[in-house]
Tab-separated table of C-alpha atoms in Angstrom:
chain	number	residue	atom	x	y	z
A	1	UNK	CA	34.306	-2.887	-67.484
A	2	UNK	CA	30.902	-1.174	-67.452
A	3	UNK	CA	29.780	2.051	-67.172
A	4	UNK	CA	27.048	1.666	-64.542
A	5	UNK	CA	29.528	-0.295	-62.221
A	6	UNK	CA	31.907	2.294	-62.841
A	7	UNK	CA	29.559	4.814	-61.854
A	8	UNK	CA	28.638	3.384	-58.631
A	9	UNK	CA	32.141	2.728	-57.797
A	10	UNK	CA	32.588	7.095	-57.898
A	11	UNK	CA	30.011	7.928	-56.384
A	12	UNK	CA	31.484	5.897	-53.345
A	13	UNK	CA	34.781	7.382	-53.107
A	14	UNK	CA	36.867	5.394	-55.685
A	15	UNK	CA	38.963	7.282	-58.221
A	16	UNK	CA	39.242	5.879	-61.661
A	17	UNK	CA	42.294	4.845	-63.288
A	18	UNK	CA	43.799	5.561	-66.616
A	19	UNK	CA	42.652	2.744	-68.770
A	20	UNK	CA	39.092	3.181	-67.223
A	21	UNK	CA	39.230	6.101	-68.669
A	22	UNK	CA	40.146	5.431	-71.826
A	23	UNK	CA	37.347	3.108	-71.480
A	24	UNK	CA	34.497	5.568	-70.624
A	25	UNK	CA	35.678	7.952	-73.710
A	26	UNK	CA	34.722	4.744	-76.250
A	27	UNK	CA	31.561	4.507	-74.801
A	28	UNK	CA	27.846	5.547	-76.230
A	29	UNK	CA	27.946	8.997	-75.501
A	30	UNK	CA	24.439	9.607	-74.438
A	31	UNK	CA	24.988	6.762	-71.553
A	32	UNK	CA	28.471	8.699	-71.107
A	33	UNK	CA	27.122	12.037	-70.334
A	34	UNK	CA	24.108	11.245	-68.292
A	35	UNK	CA	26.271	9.192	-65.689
A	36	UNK	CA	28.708	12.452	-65.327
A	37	UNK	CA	25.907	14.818	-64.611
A	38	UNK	CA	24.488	12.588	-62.247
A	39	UNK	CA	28.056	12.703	-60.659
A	40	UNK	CA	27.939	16.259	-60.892
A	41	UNK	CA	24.626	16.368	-59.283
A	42	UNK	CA	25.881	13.715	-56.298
A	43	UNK	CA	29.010	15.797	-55.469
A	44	UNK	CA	28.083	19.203	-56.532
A	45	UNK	CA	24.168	19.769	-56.462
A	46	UNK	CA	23.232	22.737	-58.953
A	47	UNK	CA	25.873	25.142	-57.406
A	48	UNK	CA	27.447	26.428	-60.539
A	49	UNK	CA	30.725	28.951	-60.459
A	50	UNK	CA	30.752	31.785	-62.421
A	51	UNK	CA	33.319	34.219	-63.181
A	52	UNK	CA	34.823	37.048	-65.312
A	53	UNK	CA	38.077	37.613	-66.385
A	54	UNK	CA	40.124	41.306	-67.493
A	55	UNK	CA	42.945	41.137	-69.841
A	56	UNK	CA	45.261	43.243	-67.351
A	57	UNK	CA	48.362	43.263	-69.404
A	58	UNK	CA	48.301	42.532	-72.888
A	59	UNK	CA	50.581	41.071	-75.519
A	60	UNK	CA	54.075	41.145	-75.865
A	61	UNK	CA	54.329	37.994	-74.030
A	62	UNK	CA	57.703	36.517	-74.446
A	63	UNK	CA	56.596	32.997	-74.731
A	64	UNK	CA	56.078	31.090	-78.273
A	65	UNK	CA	53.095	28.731	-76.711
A	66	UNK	CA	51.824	28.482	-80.619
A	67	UNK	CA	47.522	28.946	-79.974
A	68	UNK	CA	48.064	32.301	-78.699
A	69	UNK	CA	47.660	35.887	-79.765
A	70	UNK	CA	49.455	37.844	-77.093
A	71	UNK	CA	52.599	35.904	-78.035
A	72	UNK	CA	55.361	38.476	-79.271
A	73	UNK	CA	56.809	35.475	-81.455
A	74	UNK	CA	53.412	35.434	-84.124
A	75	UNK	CA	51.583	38.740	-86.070
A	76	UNK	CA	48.278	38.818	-84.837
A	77	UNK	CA	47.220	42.396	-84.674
A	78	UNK	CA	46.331	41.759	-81.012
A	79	UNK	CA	46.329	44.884	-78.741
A	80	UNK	CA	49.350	45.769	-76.673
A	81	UNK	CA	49.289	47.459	-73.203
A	82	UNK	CA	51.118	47.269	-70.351
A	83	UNK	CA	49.310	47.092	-66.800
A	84	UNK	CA	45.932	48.614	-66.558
A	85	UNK	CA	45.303	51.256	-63.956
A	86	UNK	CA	43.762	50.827	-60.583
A	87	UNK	CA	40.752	52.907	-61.470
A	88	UNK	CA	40.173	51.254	-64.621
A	89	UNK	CA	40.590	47.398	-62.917
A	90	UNK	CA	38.360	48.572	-59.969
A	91	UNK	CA	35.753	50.271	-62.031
A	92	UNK	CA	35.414	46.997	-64.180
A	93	UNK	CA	35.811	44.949	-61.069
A	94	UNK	CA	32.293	46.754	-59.884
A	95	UNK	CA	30.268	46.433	-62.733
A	96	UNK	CA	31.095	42.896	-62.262
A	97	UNK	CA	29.700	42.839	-59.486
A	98	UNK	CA	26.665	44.543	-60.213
A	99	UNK	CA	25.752	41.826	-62.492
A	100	UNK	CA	25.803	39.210	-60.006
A	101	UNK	CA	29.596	37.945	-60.657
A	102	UNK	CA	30.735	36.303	-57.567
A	103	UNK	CA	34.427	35.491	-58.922
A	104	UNK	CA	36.843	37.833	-60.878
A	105	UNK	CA	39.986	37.144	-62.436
A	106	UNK	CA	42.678	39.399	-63.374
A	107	UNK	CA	44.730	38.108	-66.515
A	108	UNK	CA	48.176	39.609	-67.313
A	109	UNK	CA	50.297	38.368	-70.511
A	110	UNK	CA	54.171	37.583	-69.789
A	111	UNK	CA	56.148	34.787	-68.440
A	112	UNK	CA	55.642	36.001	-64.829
A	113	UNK	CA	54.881	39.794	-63.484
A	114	UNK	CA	58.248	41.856	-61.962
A	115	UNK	CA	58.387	42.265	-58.528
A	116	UNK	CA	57.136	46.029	-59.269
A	117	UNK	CA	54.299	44.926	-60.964
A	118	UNK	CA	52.835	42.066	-58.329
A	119	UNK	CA	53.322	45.040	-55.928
A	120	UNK	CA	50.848	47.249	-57.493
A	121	UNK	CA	48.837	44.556	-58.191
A	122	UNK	CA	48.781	43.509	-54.480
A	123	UNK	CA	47.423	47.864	-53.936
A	124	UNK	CA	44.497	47.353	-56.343
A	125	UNK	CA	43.537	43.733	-54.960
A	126	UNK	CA	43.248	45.545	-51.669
A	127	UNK	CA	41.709	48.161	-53.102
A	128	UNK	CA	38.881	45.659	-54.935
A	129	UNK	CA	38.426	44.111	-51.469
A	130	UNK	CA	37.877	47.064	-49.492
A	131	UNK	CA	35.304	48.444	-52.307
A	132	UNK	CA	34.027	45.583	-53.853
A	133	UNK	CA	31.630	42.484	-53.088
A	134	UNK	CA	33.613	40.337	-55.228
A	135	UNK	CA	36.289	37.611	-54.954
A	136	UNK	CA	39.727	38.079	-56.629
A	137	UNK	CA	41.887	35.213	-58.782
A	138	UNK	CA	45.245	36.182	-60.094
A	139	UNK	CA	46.759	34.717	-63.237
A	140	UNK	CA	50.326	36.192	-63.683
A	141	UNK	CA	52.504	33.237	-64.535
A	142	UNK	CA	55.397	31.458	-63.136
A	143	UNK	CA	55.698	33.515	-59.798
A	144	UNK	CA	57.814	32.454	-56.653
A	145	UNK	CA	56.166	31.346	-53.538
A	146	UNK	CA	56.907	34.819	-51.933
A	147	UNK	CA	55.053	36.694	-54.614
A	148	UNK	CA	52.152	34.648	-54.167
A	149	UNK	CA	52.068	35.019	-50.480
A	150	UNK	CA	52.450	38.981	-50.992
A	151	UNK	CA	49.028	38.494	-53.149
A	152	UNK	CA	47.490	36.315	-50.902
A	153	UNK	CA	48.128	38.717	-47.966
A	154	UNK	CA	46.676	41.598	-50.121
A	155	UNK	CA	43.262	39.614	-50.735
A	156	UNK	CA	43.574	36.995	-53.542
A	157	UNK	CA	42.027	33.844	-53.288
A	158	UNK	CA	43.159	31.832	-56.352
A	159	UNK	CA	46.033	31.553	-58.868
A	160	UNK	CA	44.894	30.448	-62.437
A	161	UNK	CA	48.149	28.432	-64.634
A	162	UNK	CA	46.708	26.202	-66.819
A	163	UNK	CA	48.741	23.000	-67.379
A	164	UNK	CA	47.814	23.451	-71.367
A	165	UNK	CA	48.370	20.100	-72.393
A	166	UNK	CA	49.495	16.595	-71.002
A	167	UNK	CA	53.491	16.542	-69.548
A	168	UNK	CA	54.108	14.228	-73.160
A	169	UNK	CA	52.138	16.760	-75.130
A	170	UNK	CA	53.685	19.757	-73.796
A	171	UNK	CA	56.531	20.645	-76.073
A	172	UNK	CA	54.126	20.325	-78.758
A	173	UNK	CA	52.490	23.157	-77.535
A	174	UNK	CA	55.370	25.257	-76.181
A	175	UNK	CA	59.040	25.377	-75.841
A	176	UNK	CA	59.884	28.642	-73.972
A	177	UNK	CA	59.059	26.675	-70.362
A	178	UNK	CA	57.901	23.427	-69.299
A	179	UNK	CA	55.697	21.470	-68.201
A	180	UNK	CA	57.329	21.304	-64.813
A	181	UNK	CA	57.614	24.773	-64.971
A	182	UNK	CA	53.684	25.000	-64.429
A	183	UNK	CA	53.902	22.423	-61.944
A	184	UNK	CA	56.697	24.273	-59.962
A	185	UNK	CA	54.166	27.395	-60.093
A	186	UNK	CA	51.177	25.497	-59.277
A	187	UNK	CA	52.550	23.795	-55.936
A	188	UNK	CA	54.278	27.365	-54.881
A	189	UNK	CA	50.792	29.096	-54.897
A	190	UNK	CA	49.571	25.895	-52.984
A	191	UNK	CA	52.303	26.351	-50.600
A	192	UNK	CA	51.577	30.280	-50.385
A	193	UNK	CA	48.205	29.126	-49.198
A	194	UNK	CA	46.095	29.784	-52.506
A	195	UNK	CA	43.628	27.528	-54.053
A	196	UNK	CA	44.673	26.909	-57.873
A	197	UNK	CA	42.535	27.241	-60.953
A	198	UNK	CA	44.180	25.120	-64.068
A	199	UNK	CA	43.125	22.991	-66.908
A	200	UNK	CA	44.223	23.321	-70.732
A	201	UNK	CA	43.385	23.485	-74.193
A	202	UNK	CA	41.441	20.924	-76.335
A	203	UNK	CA	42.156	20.790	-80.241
A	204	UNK	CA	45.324	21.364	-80.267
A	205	UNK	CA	46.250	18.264	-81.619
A	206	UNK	CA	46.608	16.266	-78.890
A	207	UNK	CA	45.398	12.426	-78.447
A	208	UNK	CA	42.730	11.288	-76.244
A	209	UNK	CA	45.085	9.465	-73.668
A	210	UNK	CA	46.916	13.170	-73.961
A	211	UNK	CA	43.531	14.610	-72.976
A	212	UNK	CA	43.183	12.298	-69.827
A	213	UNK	CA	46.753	12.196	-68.963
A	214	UNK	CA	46.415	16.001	-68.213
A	215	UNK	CA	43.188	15.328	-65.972
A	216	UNK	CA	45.172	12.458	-63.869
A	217	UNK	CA	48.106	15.002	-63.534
A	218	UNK	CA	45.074	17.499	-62.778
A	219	UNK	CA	43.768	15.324	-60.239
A	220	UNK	CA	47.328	14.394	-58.829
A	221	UNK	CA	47.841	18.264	-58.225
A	222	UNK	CA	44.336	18.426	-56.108
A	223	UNK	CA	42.874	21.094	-58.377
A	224	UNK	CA	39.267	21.640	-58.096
A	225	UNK	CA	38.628	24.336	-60.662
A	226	UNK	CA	39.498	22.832	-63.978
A	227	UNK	CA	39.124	25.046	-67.294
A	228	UNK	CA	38.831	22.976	-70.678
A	229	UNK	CA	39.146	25.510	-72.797
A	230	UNK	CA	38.195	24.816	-76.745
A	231	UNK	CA	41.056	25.707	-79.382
A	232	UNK	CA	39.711	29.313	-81.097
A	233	UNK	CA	42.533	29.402	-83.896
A	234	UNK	CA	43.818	32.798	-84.379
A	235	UNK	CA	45.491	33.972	-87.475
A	236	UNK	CA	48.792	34.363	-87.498
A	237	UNK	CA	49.917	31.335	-84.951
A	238	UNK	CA	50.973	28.302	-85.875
A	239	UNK	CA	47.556	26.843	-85.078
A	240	UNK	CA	45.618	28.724	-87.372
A	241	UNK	CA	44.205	26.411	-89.694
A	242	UNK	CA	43.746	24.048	-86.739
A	243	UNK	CA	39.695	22.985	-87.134
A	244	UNK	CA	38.138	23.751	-83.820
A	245	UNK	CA	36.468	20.562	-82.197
A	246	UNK	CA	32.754	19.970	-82.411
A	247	UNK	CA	30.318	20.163	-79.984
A	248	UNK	CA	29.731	16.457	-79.167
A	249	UNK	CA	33.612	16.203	-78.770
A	250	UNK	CA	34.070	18.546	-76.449
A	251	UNK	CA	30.757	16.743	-74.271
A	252	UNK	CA	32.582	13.700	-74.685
A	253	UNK	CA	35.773	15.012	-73.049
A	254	UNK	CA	33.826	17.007	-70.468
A	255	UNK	CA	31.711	13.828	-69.257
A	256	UNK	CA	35.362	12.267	-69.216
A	257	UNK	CA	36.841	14.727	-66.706
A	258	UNK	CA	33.856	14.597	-64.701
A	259	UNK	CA	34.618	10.707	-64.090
A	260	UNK	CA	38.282	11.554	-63.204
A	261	UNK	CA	37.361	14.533	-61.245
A	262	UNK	CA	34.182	13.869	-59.337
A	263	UNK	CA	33.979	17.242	-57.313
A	264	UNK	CA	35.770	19.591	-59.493
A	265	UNK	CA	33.948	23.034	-61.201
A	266	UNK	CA	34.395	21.859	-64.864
A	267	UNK	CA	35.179	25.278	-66.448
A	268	UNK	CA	34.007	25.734	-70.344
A	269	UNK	CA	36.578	28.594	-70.761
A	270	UNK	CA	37.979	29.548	-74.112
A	271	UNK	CA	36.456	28.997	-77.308
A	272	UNK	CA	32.665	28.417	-75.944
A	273	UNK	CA	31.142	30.767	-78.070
A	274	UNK	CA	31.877	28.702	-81.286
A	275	UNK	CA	29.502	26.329	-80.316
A	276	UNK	CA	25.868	26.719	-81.515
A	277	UNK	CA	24.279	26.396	-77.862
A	278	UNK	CA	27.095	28.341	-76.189
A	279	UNK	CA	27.929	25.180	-74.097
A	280	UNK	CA	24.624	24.417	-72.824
A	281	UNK	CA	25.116	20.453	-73.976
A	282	UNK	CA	28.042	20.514	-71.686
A	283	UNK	CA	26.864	22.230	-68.834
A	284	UNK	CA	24.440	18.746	-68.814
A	285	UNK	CA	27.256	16.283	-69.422
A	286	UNK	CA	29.181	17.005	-66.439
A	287	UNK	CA	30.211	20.722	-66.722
A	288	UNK	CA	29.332	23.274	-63.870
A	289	UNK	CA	31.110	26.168	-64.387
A	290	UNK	CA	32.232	28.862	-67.133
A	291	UNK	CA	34.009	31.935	-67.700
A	292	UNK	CA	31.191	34.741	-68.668
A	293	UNK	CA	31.954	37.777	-70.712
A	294	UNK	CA	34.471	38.305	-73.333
A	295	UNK	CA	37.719	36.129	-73.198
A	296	UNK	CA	41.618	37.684	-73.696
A	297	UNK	CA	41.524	38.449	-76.976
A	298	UNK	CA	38.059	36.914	-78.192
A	299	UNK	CA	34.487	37.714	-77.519
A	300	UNK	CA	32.497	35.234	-75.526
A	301	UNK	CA	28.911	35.014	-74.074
A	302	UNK	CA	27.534	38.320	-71.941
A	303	UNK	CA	27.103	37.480	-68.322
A	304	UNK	CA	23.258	38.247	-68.291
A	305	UNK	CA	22.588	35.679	-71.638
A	306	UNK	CA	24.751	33.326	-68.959
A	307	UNK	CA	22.570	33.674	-66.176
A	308	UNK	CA	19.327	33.593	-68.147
A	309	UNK	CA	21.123	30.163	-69.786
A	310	UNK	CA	21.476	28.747	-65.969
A	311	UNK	CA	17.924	29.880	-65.051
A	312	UNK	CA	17.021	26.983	-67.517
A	313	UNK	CA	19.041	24.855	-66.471
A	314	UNK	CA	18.312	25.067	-62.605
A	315	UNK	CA	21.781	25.985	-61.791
A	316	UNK	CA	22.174	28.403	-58.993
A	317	UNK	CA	25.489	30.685	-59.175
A	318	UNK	CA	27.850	29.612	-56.601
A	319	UNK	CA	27.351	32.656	-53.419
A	320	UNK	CA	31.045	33.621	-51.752
């Protein structure tokens, strides 16, 4: 195998294969990441996706997945609060806006939202749309294809469920629900007629083929907005003495995923604001899109030292 052959081989259609993968993550890592950006640049240009995200509901989750703070299983002093109001969503939806944020994301912790609650959040969805130059993602767990047609019909464009971690990986990770689970949710939001944000978590402890086994299934699933979020341990989970990943790690795996997934927004997510440059190696290894602004439960990077970041860069922000 060889790099350059593999390269030309994407670039005309032809979708790599596990052990060429596995292959590409040995190799020199300056050859490694200047191939995926000019894949990036091929299929992509400098469009670049930008969006924010509100913690809607927070804490108390039922699930034990072990890296996170809203879990009710763990003692991590994170905040708990159930559903935001529509004036407080919509107000922070606007100043979103304002900024130049073409993509929003509402965030609620919990296996899945009651039927109560995805019908109020289906009022202040329409409300966003009818006030607000903005477009609307939904992450509210393991919903039924119904529910996400209700949201759909009331203005959301995307569902966000990560997959986490590969399927063999998984119960590593969590026990509570599967990895089908988040497959079953991701193909009923497909069904419903809504694209689908979802990638995972690196650091966690997984292996490198665990790390590509999650982009095939990625790539299997026909998602197009892939997170890779960066493990941020949090005291009091299991993880918390986990080391976080360096930098050229996490360029490594990003240059990987663009080779599996040739015209996908590669998301930093999670975790970018541990690294010194705030992901700016990454964003020319392959990577073309981030979440701006504070995380969940975590700061991040403000959406105007983003944008003055992409200005360097030449990277335009995607337009609706």
């Amino acid at each position: 195998m060889d790099i350059k052959a593999l390269y030309d081989r994407v670039i005309g259609g032809y979708l790599i294969t596990r052990e060429e993968a596995l292959f590409l993550y040995k190799e020199d890592l300056g050859d490694l990441t200047r191939y995926a950006d000019m894949i990036r640049d091929h299929f992509c240009g400098n469009q670049f996706d930008m969006c924010t995200i509100i913690n809607g509901k927070s804490g108390l989750c039922s699930e034990n997945c072990k890296f996170c703070a809203q879990s009710s299983h763990y003692n991590t002093g994170s905040k708990v609060y159930s559903l935001l109001s529509e004036e407080e969503i919509l107000s922070d939806a606007k100043k979103n806006a304002d900024q130049g944020v073409m993509r929003y994301s509402i965030v609620t912790a919990g296996r899945s939202l009651s039927d109560g609650e995805v019908d109020r959040m289906c009022q202040i969805i329409r409300r966003i749309k009818e006030e607000v130059h903005i477009s609307v993602c939904v992450s509210f767990g393991l919903l039924e294809e119904d529910q996400f047609r209700r949201l759909k019909e009331a203005g959301a464009e995307r569902v966000h469920n990560n997959l986490e971690a590969s399927e063999n990986f998984f119960p590593s990770v969590c026990t509570s629900h599967s990895f089908s689970d988040k497959v079953q949710a991701i193909r009923a939001a497909q069904d419903a007629g809504l694209d689908v944000c979802s990638g995972g978590i690196m650091g966690l402890g997984e292996s490198t083929e665990d790390r590509i086994d999650m982009a095939l299934s990625l790539r299997d699933l026909g998602i197009e907005s892939i997170p890779v979020n960066m493990l941020n341990p949090i005291p009091g989970t299991p993880m918390e003495k986990y080391e976080s990943l360096d930098e050229k790690e996490m360029q490594r795996i990003i240059a990987v995923y663009r080779f599996i997934l040739p015209k996908a927004f590669i998301r930093l997510a999670g975790g970018r604001g541990l690294m010194r440059d705030k992901g700016k190696a990454c964003f020319m290894s392959g990577a073309n899109a981030a979440i701006s602004g504070d995380m969940l439960t975590t700061a991040g990077i403000t959406v105007d030292k983003d944008k003055k970041l992409l200005e360097e860069l030449d990277y335009r922000i995607k337009p609706l």
